[in-house]
C-alpha cells in the first residue's frame, strides 16, 4: 500500500500528465465532483449495473496475497483505507480494506483490458493477480481477507499496450491464464464516439477499495482524439476501470487520469477527498481512454 507520492502544485500536475498505478502514480484519476456518488455493489438497485460489475476485476499485487492449499483460497493482506492514506476517520469508506492496485474488465473469455500504466511489461504482468468479485456483500462487512481460488487469475501475455504521454493514450489488453466461464465479457463500442453530455458510469476500485459503482456523471469534454473527459468520482486504484455508457451499457473507455485525490483537512491532521464542482470547472476532470483505440478489439 505504498502511496506516498503527492503532487506539490497544480502546475506540476499539468507538466507530469502521465498516469501510473496507485503505488507509483504521478497523475491519477482522483476526485469527487459535487456529491460523492460511489456506492458498494450491495447498495445499488440498478440490476444492469450489478451485472456489468461482475465482469470487472481488481489487480492485487503478488505480495498482498498468499495461496492456502488447505482451503483452495487466497489470504489477502491489506490495511484500511484510513491507515494507508492517513484519511480522516469520518471519511466515506475509511474503515474498509484497500488491497487493489488497479482495475480491469473482461472483454473476451480470456482477455482483460486495463490502463497501460498498470501493466507496462511482463514483470508487471507476472507480478499481480486479477480478482473478480472483490466486493463487500453487506454493510457489516468492511474487510475482505479471503478469496476463493476460482475468482483469481494471472496475466500470461500482453497482447497490446501503450502509454504515450504526448498522444495521451493509455491502455493495455492482456490475456488471462485461463478462460473465464462464470461471467460474460462486456460489450464494447466498435466505432464512432460517445456524445458530449452523455451519462456515464464507472466500476472499479477507488484507492484500492472493494468494488464501487459510481453513476451520476456525464461527458464534459469530448474534443481530444484519444480520450474524453468526465466528472466521474474516481481515485487512484480506479486506473483501468470500465467506463460505461449509462444509456447503452456499452464500454466507452478506460479510466486513466484525473485530479489530485486527497488533500489535508482544515485542521491539517488527516486527509480528505479533494472536492470539485459538479461541472468540473476549476478541476482537470477524469480522463477516459477511448476503447476504440485498441486495434486488436475491432470486431469483438
Short mmCIF file of C-alpha atoms in Angstrom, two decimals:
data_model
loop_
_atom_site.label_atom_id
_atom_site.label_comp_id
_atom_site.label_asym_id
_atom_site.label_seq_id
_atom_site.Cartn_x
_atom_site.Cartn_y
_atom_site.Cartn_z
CA UNK A 1 0.00 0.00 0.00
CA UNK A 2 2.77 2.41 -0.98
CA UNK A 3 1.09 5.64 -1.97
CA UNK A 4 3.48 8.22 -0.62
CA UNK A 5 3.99 10.37 -3.70
CA UNK A 6 1.86 13.52 -3.53
CA UNK A 7 1.71 16.23 -6.18
CA UNK A 8 3.02 19.54 -4.99
CA UNK A 9 1.23 22.08 -7.16
CA UNK A 10 -1.38 22.31 -9.86
CA UNK A 11 1.36 23.34 -12.30
CA UNK A 12 3.37 20.24 -11.56
CA UNK A 13 0.27 18.14 -12.24
CA UNK A 14 -0.09 19.70 -15.67
CA UNK A 15 3.56 19.05 -16.53
CA UNK A 16 3.61 15.49 -15.25
CA UNK A 17 0.48 14.42 -17.10
CA UNK A 18 1.35 10.71 -17.23
CA UNK A 19 -0.56 8.18 -15.14
CA UNK A 20 0.96 5.24 -13.41
CA UNK A 21 -0.65 2.82 -10.97
CA UNK A 22 -1.77 3.57 -7.44
CA UNK A 23 1.56 2.93 -5.74
CA UNK A 24 3.76 4.96 -8.10
CA UNK A 25 1.45 7.41 -9.84
CA UNK A 26 2.47 10.86 -10.92
CA UNK A 27 -1.00 11.69 -12.25
CA UNK A 28 -4.03 9.65 -11.36
CA UNK A 29 -7.83 9.52 -11.65
CA UNK A 30 -8.79 11.13 -8.36
CA UNK A 31 -11.54 13.49 -7.12
CA UNK A 32 -15.13 13.96 -6.01
CA UNK A 33 -17.31 16.09 -8.30
CA UNK A 34 -20.24 17.58 -6.41
CA UNK A 35 -21.80 14.77 -4.35
CA UNK A 36 -19.84 11.55 -3.78
CA UNK A 37 -21.68 9.03 -5.98
CA UNK A 38 -19.53 5.99 -5.17
CA UNK A 39 -21.58 3.03 -3.91
CA UNK A 40 -20.84 -0.51 -2.82
CA UNK A 41 -22.41 -3.11 -5.09
CA UNK A 42 -24.96 -4.14 -2.45
CA UNK A 43 -26.18 -0.51 -2.28
CA UNK A 44 -27.00 -0.31 -5.98
CA UNK A 45 -30.55 -1.01 -7.22
CA UNK A 46 -29.82 -0.97 -10.95
CA UNK A 47 -29.60 -4.66 -11.91
CA UNK A 48 -27.82 -3.89 -15.18
CA UNK A 49 -25.01 -2.11 -13.34
CA UNK A 50 -24.68 -5.00 -10.89
CA UNK A 51 -24.44 -7.48 -13.78
CA UNK A 52 -21.81 -5.35 -15.51
CA UNK A 53 -19.79 -5.15 -12.29
CA UNK A 54 -19.45 -8.96 -12.24
CA UNK A 55 -17.20 -8.71 -15.29
CA UNK A 56 -14.79 -6.24 -13.68
CA UNK A 57 -11.70 -7.22 -11.72
CA UNK A 58 -9.20 -5.88 -9.19
CA UNK A 59 -5.46 -6.11 -9.72
CA UNK A 60 -3.88 -7.16 -6.42
CA UNK A 61 -0.11 -7.37 -6.25
CA UNK A 62 1.55 -10.72 -5.62
CA UNK A 63 2.96 -9.66 -2.25
CA UNK A 64 -0.52 -8.82 -0.94
CA UNK A 65 -1.98 -12.32 -1.44
CA UNK A 66 -0.92 -15.78 -0.34
CA UNK A 67 -2.37 -19.11 -1.51
CA UNK A 68 -3.68 -21.51 1.13
CA UNK A 69 -3.85 -25.03 -0.39
CA UNK A 70 -5.84 -26.36 2.57
CA UNK A 71 -8.80 -24.14 1.67
CA UNK A 72 -8.04 -23.63 -2.03
CA UNK A 73 -8.22 -19.91 -1.44
CA UNK A 74 -6.03 -16.85 -1.08
CA UNK A 75 -5.40 -14.83 2.05
CA UNK A 76 -5.40 -11.09 1.36
CA UNK A 77 -3.17 -8.78 3.37
CA UNK A 78 -4.29 -5.16 3.48
CA UNK A 79 -4.84 -2.36 5.92
CA UNK A 80 -7.78 0.01 6.00
CA UNK A 81 -8.08 2.98 3.69
CA UNK A 82 -7.78 5.23 6.74
CA UNK A 83 -4.46 3.69 7.73
CA UNK A 84 -2.97 3.63 4.25
CA UNK A 85 -3.87 7.23 3.39
CA UNK A 86 -3.99 8.87 6.84
CA UNK A 87 -7.62 9.51 5.97
CA UNK A 88 -9.87 11.31 8.43
CA UNK A 89 -11.90 8.79 10.43
CA UNK A 90 -15.26 10.17 9.27
CA UNK A 91 -14.42 9.96 5.56
CA UNK A 92 -16.55 7.62 3.48
CA UNK A 93 -15.13 4.06 3.30
CA UNK A 94 -12.32 4.91 5.75
CA UNK A 95 -12.74 1.62 7.64
CA UNK A 96 -12.84 -0.61 4.56
CA UNK A 97 -9.85 -2.68 3.45
CA UNK A 98 -7.92 -1.44 0.43
CA UNK A 99 -5.85 -4.05 -1.40
CA UNK A 100 -6.38 -3.31 -5.10
CA UNK A 101 -3.65 -1.65 -7.15
CA UNK A 102 -5.60 -1.13 -10.39
CA UNK A 103 -8.87 -2.11 -12.03
CA UNK A 104 -9.73 -4.01 -15.20
CA UNK A 105 -12.61 -5.58 -17.13
CA UNK A 106 -13.35 -8.65 -19.22
CA UNK A 107 -13.84 -8.15 -22.98
CA UNK A 108 -13.49 -11.77 -24.18
CA UNK A 109 -13.44 -15.11 -22.30
CA UNK A 110 -9.70 -14.81 -21.61
CA UNK A 111 -8.97 -11.15 -22.43
CA UNK A 112 -8.93 -8.27 -19.96
CA UNK A 113 -8.49 -4.53 -20.51
CA UNK A 114 -6.80 -2.20 -18.04
CA UNK A 115 -4.77 1.01 -18.11
CA UNK A 116 -1.44 0.87 -19.91
CA UNK A 117 0.34 2.18 -16.83
CA UNK A 118 -1.00 -0.75 -14.77
CA UNK A 119 0.76 -3.42 -16.88
CA UNK A 120 3.75 -1.90 -18.65
CA UNK A 121 5.86 -5.04 -19.12
CA UNK A 122 5.96 -8.78 -18.42
CA UNK A 123 7.39 -8.19 -14.96
CA UNK A 124 4.23 -6.29 -14.05
CA UNK A 125 2.10 -8.83 -15.93
CA UNK A 126 3.56 -11.61 -13.77
CA UNK A 127 3.59 -9.59 -10.57
CA UNK A 128 -0.12 -9.42 -9.80
CA UNK A 129 -3.39 -11.30 -9.60
CA UNK A 130 -6.66 -10.34 -11.27
CA UNK A 131 -9.54 -10.94 -8.87
CA UNK A 132 -13.23 -10.97 -9.78
CA UNK A 133 -15.93 -10.25 -7.17
CA UNK A 134 -13.57 -8.29 -4.93
CA UNK A 135 -16.59 -6.67 -3.30
CA UNK A 136 -18.39 -6.32 0.01
CA UNK A 137 -21.63 -8.25 0.46
CA UNK A 138 -23.39 -6.22 3.17
CA UNK A 139 -23.00 -3.16 5.44
CA UNK A 140 -21.44 -5.20 8.25
CA UNK A 141 -18.59 -6.40 6.04
CA UNK A 142 -15.65 -3.99 5.97
CA UNK A 143 -12.75 -6.27 5.12
CA UNK A 144 -12.03 -8.96 2.54
CA UNK A 145 -9.41 -11.31 3.92
CA UNK A 146 -10.07 -14.49 1.93
CA UNK A 147 -10.76 -15.07 -1.78
CA UNK A 148 -11.68 -18.37 -3.45
CA UNK A 149 -9.11 -19.59 -5.98
CA UNK A 150 -11.76 -19.76 -8.72
CA UNK A 151 -12.03 -15.95 -8.60
CA UNK A 152 -8.29 -15.41 -9.09
CA UNK A 153 -6.48 -15.21 -12.45
CA UNK A 154 -2.98 -14.37 -13.64
CA UNK A 155 -1.75 -12.33 -16.59
CA UNK A 156 0.21 -14.50 -19.04
CA UNK A 157 0.53 -12.26 -22.11
CA UNK A 158 0.42 -8.57 -23.02
CA UNK A 159 -1.39 -8.50 -26.35
CA UNK A 160 -1.41 -4.74 -26.87
CA UNK A 161 -0.17 -1.94 -24.63
CA UNK A 162 0.60 1.75 -24.90
CA UNK A 163 1.50 4.55 -22.51
CA UNK A 164 2.08 7.62 -24.64
CA UNK A 165 2.25 10.87 -22.68
CA UNK A 166 2.40 13.04 -25.80
CA UNK A 167 -0.60 11.43 -27.50
CA UNK A 168 -2.36 10.99 -24.15
CA UNK A 169 -3.03 7.35 -24.96
CA UNK A 170 -3.03 4.79 -22.15
CA UNK A 171 -4.34 1.22 -22.32
CA UNK A 172 -3.39 -2.45 -22.07
CA UNK A 173 -5.02 -5.63 -23.33
CA UNK A 174 -3.81 -8.77 -21.58
CA UNK A 175 -4.51 -12.49 -21.75
CA UNK A 176 -5.50 -14.36 -18.60
CA UNK A 177 -4.14 -17.77 -17.64
CA UNK A 178 -7.47 -19.48 -18.35
CA UNK A 179 -10.89 -18.83 -19.81
CA UNK A 180 -13.43 -17.13 -17.53
CA UNK A 181 -16.57 -19.27 -17.68
CA UNK A 182 -18.84 -17.88 -14.97
CA UNK A 183 -19.37 -14.32 -16.25
CA UNK A 184 -19.99 -12.60 -19.56
CA UNK A 185 -17.47 -10.42 -21.41
CA UNK A 186 -18.58 -6.81 -21.66
CA UNK A 187 -19.91 -5.25 -24.84
CA UNK A 188 -17.65 -2.51 -26.21
CA UNK A 189 -18.14 0.36 -28.64
CA UNK A 190 -16.77 -0.64 -32.05
CA UNK A 191 -16.79 2.68 -33.91
CA UNK A 192 -17.69 6.33 -33.57
CA UNK A 193 -17.55 8.07 -30.22
CA UNK A 194 -19.73 8.97 -27.28
CA UNK A 195 -21.57 12.30 -27.42
CA UNK A 196 -20.90 15.21 -25.07
CA UNK A 197 -23.35 15.28 -22.17
CA UNK A 198 -23.99 11.53 -22.29
CA UNK A 199 -24.41 9.89 -18.87
CA UNK A 200 -21.59 7.54 -17.88
CA UNK A 201 -20.93 5.04 -15.09
CA UNK A 202 -17.61 3.74 -13.76
CA UNK A 203 -16.98 0.42 -11.99
CA UNK A 204 -13.67 -0.17 -10.25
CA UNK A 205 -11.57 0.08 -7.12
CA UNK A 206 -11.00 3.68 -5.96
CA UNK A 207 -8.00 3.90 -3.64
CA UNK A 208 -7.81 0.10 -3.69
CA UNK A 209 -11.25 -0.38 -2.12
CA UNK A 210 -13.66 -3.24 -2.86
CA UNK A 211 -15.76 -2.70 -6.00
CA UNK A 212 -17.52 0.64 -6.21
CA UNK A 213 -20.11 1.69 -8.79
CA UNK A 214 -20.29 5.42 -9.45
CA UNK A 215 -23.00 6.95 -11.65
CA UNK A 216 -24.45 10.46 -11.85
CA UNK A 217 -21.75 11.72 -14.23
CA UNK A 218 -21.54 12.92 -17.84
CA UNK A 219 -19.03 13.56 -20.60
CA UNK A 220 -17.88 17.16 -20.12
CA UNK A 221 -15.24 17.38 -22.88
CA UNK A 222 -15.30 15.20 -25.98
CA UNK A 223 -12.70 17.06 -28.03
CA UNK A 224 -9.46 15.08 -27.58
CA UNK A 225 -8.75 12.36 -30.15
CA UNK A 226 -7.64 9.57 -27.81
CA UNK A 227 -9.73 10.26 -24.72
CA UNK A 228 -12.74 12.11 -23.34
CA UNK A 229 -13.23 13.92 -20.04
CA UNK A 230 -15.91 13.22 -17.41
CA UNK A 231 -16.91 14.34 -13.93
CA UNK A 232 -16.88 10.79 -12.53
CA UNK A 233 -15.96 10.35 -8.86
CA UNK A 234 -12.73 8.36 -9.15
CA UNK A 235 -9.47 7.84 -7.28
CA UNK A 236 -6.12 6.12 -7.74
CA UNK A 237 -6.92 2.42 -7.98
CA UNK A 238 -9.66 3.29 -10.48
CA UNK A 239 -6.97 3.23 -13.16
CA UNK A 240 -8.15 0.67 -15.70
CA UNK A 241 -11.78 0.90 -14.63
CA UNK A 242 -14.58 0.24 -17.10
CA UNK A 243 -16.47 3.39 -18.09
CA UNK A 244 -19.94 2.53 -19.41
CA UNK A 245 -22.44 4.47 -21.44
CA UNK A 246 -25.38 4.60 -19.00
CA UNK A 247 -27.86 4.52 -21.88
CA UNK A 248 -26.47 1.55 -23.86
CA UNK A 249 -24.41 -0.31 -21.20
CA UNK A 250 -21.55 -0.43 -23.72
CA UNK A 251 -17.97 0.15 -22.65
CA UNK A 252 -16.88 3.57 -23.89
CA UNK A 253 -13.42 3.63 -22.38
CA UNK A 254 -10.84 3.06 -19.68
CA UNK A 255 -10.40 5.42 -16.72
CA UNK A 256 -6.74 6.52 -16.74
CA UNK A 257 -6.08 10.05 -15.39
CA UNK A 258 -7.55 12.82 -13.31
CA UNK A 259 -7.36 15.23 -10.40
CA UNK A 260 -5.31 15.03 -7.23
CA UNK A 261 -7.08 12.63 -4.86
CA UNK A 262 -6.67 13.63 -1.21
CA UNK A 263 -5.84 16.96 0.37
CA UNK A 264 -5.18 17.95 4.01
CA UNK A 265 -8.22 18.57 6.18
CA UNK A 266 -8.83 22.12 7.51
CA UNK A 267 -7.11 21.09 10.76
CA UNK A 268 -4.22 19.58 8.82
CA UNK A 269 -4.13 16.39 10.90
CA UNK A 270 -5.58 13.97 8.32
CA UNK A 271 -6.53 13.74 4.66
CA UNK A 272 -9.90 14.25 2.97
CA UNK A 273 -11.04 13.72 -0.64
CA UNK A 274 -10.46 16.63 -2.97
CA UNK A 275 -13.79 18.25 -3.91
CA UNK A 276 -14.54 19.68 -7.34
CA UNK A 277 -17.62 21.38 -8.78
CA UNK A 278 -20.08 19.08 -10.49
CA UNK A 279 -19.40 20.98 -13.71
CA UNK A 280 -15.69 20.23 -13.45
CA UNK A 281 -14.85 23.95 -13.56
CA UNK A 282 -11.52 24.60 -11.88
CA UNK A 283 -10.53 20.92 -11.97
CA UNK A 284 -8.93 18.81 -14.67
CA UNK A 285 -11.71 16.26 -14.97
CA UNK A 286 -11.34 12.49 -15.14
CA UNK A 287 -9.81 11.25 -18.40
CA UNK A 288 -11.05 8.14 -20.18
CA UNK A 289 -9.07 6.45 -22.97
CA UNK A 290 -11.42 5.59 -25.83
CA UNK A 291 -11.94 1.82 -26.08
CA UNK A 292 -11.85 2.16 -29.88
CA UNK A 293 -8.11 2.91 -29.61
CA UNK A 294 -7.40 -0.80 -29.06
CA UNK A 295 -6.91 -2.15 -32.58
CA UNK A 296 -6.96 -5.81 -31.50
CA UNK A 297 -10.56 -5.49 -30.30
CA UNK A 298 -12.01 -4.46 -33.65
CA UNK A 299 -14.84 -6.88 -34.32
CA UNK A 300 -15.20 -8.18 -30.73
#
